[in-house]
Coordinates of C-alpha atoms in Angstrom, one line a residue:
M1 CA 82.0 142.2 88.0
S2 CA 80.8 138.7 88.6
H3 CA 77.1 137.9 89.3
P4 CA 76.3 136.5 92.8
D5 CA 74.1 133.6 91.2
A6 CA 76.9 132.7 89.1
D7 CA 79.5 132.6 91.8
W8 CA 77.0 130.6 94.1
A9 CA 76.5 128.2 91.1
A10 CA 80.4 127.8 90.9
V11 CA 80.6 126.8 94.5
G12 CA 77.9 124.3 94.0
D13 CA 79.9 122.9 91.0
R14 CA 83.0 122.5 93.0
L15 CA 81.0 120.9 95.9
T16 CA 79.4 118.6 93.4
Q17 CA 82.7 117.3 92.2
V18 CA 84.1 116.9 95.6
L19 CA 81.0 114.9 96.8
A20 CA 81.2 112.7 93.9
L21 CA 84.8 111.6 94.6
L22 CA 84.3 111.3 98.5
A23 CA 85.5 108.0 99.9
D24 CA 83.6 106.2 102.6
G25 CA 84.6 107.6 105.9
A26 CA 85.8 110.9 104.4
A27 CA 84.3 114.2 104.9
V28 CA 84.4 117.7 103.3
E29 CA 83.7 121.0 105.2
V30 CA 82.2 124.0 103.6
T31 CA 83.0 127.2 105.5
A32 CA 82.0 130.8 105.1
V33 CA 85.1 132.8 105.8
G34 CA 84.9 136.4 106.6
I35 CA 81.9 136.4 108.6
E36 CA 83.1 134.8 111.9
R37 CA 81.5 135.5 115.1
P38 CA 82.8 135.5 118.6
A39 CA 82.1 132.3 120.4
K40 CA 82.8 131.5 123.9
L41 CA 85.5 129.0 124.5
P42 CA 84.6 125.8 126.6
G43 CA 87.3 124.8 129.4
L44 CA 88.4 126.3 132.5
W45 CA 92.2 126.5 131.5
R46 CA 91.3 128.8 128.6
R47 CA 89.2 131.1 131.0
L48 CA 92.0 131.1 133.5
L49 CA 94.4 132.2 130.7
G50 CA 92.0 135.1 129.9
Q51 CA 90.9 133.6 126.4
Q52 CA 87.2 133.7 126.6
F53 CA 86.2 134.1 122.9
V54 CA 87.4 132.7 119.7
D55 CA 85.9 133.8 116.3
V56 CA 84.1 131.0 114.5
A57 CA 82.9 130.9 111.1
P58 CA 79.6 129.1 109.8
W59 CA 80.1 125.8 108.5
V60 CA 78.5 122.7 107.0
R61 CA 80.3 119.4 107.1
L62 CA 79.3 116.4 104.8
E63 CA 80.6 113.0 105.7
R64 CA 80.2 109.8 103.7
V65 CA 78.9 106.9 105.5
E66 CA 78.6 104.0 103.1
D67 CA 75.8 105.1 100.7
H68 CA 74.8 108.1 102.8
L69 CA 75.9 111.5 103.7
V70 CA 75.6 112.7 107.1
A71 CA 75.4 116.5 107.3
R72 CA 76.3 118.5 110.3
C73 CA 76.1 122.3 110.6
V74 CA 77.3 124.8 113.1
S75 CA 74.9 125.4 116.0
D76 CA 74.6 127.5 119.0
H77 CA 76.2 124.9 121.3
R78 CA 79.2 126.6 123.0
E79 CA 81.9 124.0 122.1
I80 CA 81.4 124.3 118.4
G81 CA 79.4 127.5 117.5
F82 CA 78.1 130.8 118.3
P83 CA 74.7 132.3 119.5
L84 CA 72.1 132.0 116.6
S85 CA 69.4 134.4 116.1
P86 CA 65.9 133.4 116.3
E87 CA 65.5 133.9 112.5
E88 CA 68.6 131.9 111.8
K89 CA 67.1 129.1 114.0
V90 CA 63.9 129.2 111.9
A91 CA 65.7 129.3 108.5
L92 CA 67.9 126.2 109.6
S93 CA 64.9 124.4 110.4
R94 CA 63.3 125.2 107.1
L95 CA 66.2 123.7 105.4
G96 CA 65.8 120.6 107.2
W97 CA 68.4 120.9 110.0
H98 CA 67.3 119.2 113.2
A99 CA 68.7 119.0 116.8
P100 CA 71.0 116.1 117.4
G101 CA 70.2 113.1 119.5
E102 CA 72.3 112.6 122.8
A103 CA 74.9 110.5 121.1
D104 CA 75.2 112.6 117.9
G105 CA 77.3 115.6 119.3
P106 CA 76.4 119.3 119.4
A107 CA 75.9 119.9 115.7
L108 CA 72.7 120.3 113.9
L109 CA 72.0 117.2 111.8
R110 CA 70.4 116.1 108.4
G111 CA 70.8 113.0 106.4
V112 CA 71.3 112.7 102.6
P113 CA 69.1 110.8 101.7
D114 CA 66.7 111.1 104.7
D115 CA 65.8 107.3 104.2
V116 CA 66.9 104.4 102.2
P117 CA 69.4 105.1 99.3
T118 CA 67.9 104.7 95.9
G119 CA 71.3 103.3 94.5
P120 CA 74.9 103.2 95.2
Y121 CA 76.8 106.2 96.5
L122 CA 75.5 108.8 95.6
P123 CA 72.8 109.2 93.1
A124 CA 72.7 112.5 91.3
A125 CA 69.6 113.5 93.0
D126 CA 71.2 113.1 96.4
V127 CA 74.2 115.0 95.3
A128 CA 71.9 117.8 94.4
R129 CA 70.2 117.7 97.6
A130 CA 73.6 117.9 99.5
V131 CA 74.8 120.6 97.4
A132 CA 71.7 122.6 97.8
L133 CA 71.8 122.1 101.6
G134 CA 75.4 123.1 102.0
V135 CA 75.1 126.2 99.8
G136 CA 71.7 127.1 100.9
T137 CA 72.7 127.1 104.5
L138 CA 75.6 129.5 103.9
R139 CA 73.9 131.7 101.4
E140 CA 70.2 131.9 102.9
V141 CA 70.9 131.6 106.7
F142 CA 74.3 133.3 106.9
S143 CA 74.5 135.6 104.0
A144 CA 77.9 134.5 102.9
D145 CA 80.0 135.9 100.2
P146 CA 80.3 133.0 97.6
A147 CA 83.9 134.3 96.8
R148 CA 84.8 133.5 100.5
V149 CA 83.5 130.1 100.8
R150 CA 86.1 127.6 101.4
I151 CA 85.7 123.8 100.6
S152 CA 88.3 121.5 102.3

């Protein structure tokens, strides 16, 4: 039987490798499969067809924009997420996730680095921050099983 910390370390190692090779404008999504929650579908046509809910898994998306990563996370906005508990909202805030601005879309946001890059894409310390953010969100907030985390 594997040890959970070792399994999470393996997820972190895989994500580190993917982030190191991410091209400008490309993105990677880290999804916790198996703990989907029902979310209301937006749109009148879907409701008229009787489709009111769809299962949504917790996710973190990391997109390279020049020398930065723009991190986005599932939120309780009805177009992309599911209801979050008050405890989950506090935990997400503690990890540095914040509400988006009007032009940013509905996902929670965080930049890596938060300010000016210290070097060309992406210094090792910033990769470690991004990996900790992605892995920590799924592990600490959503109690995901590392064996069921998908990186795509």
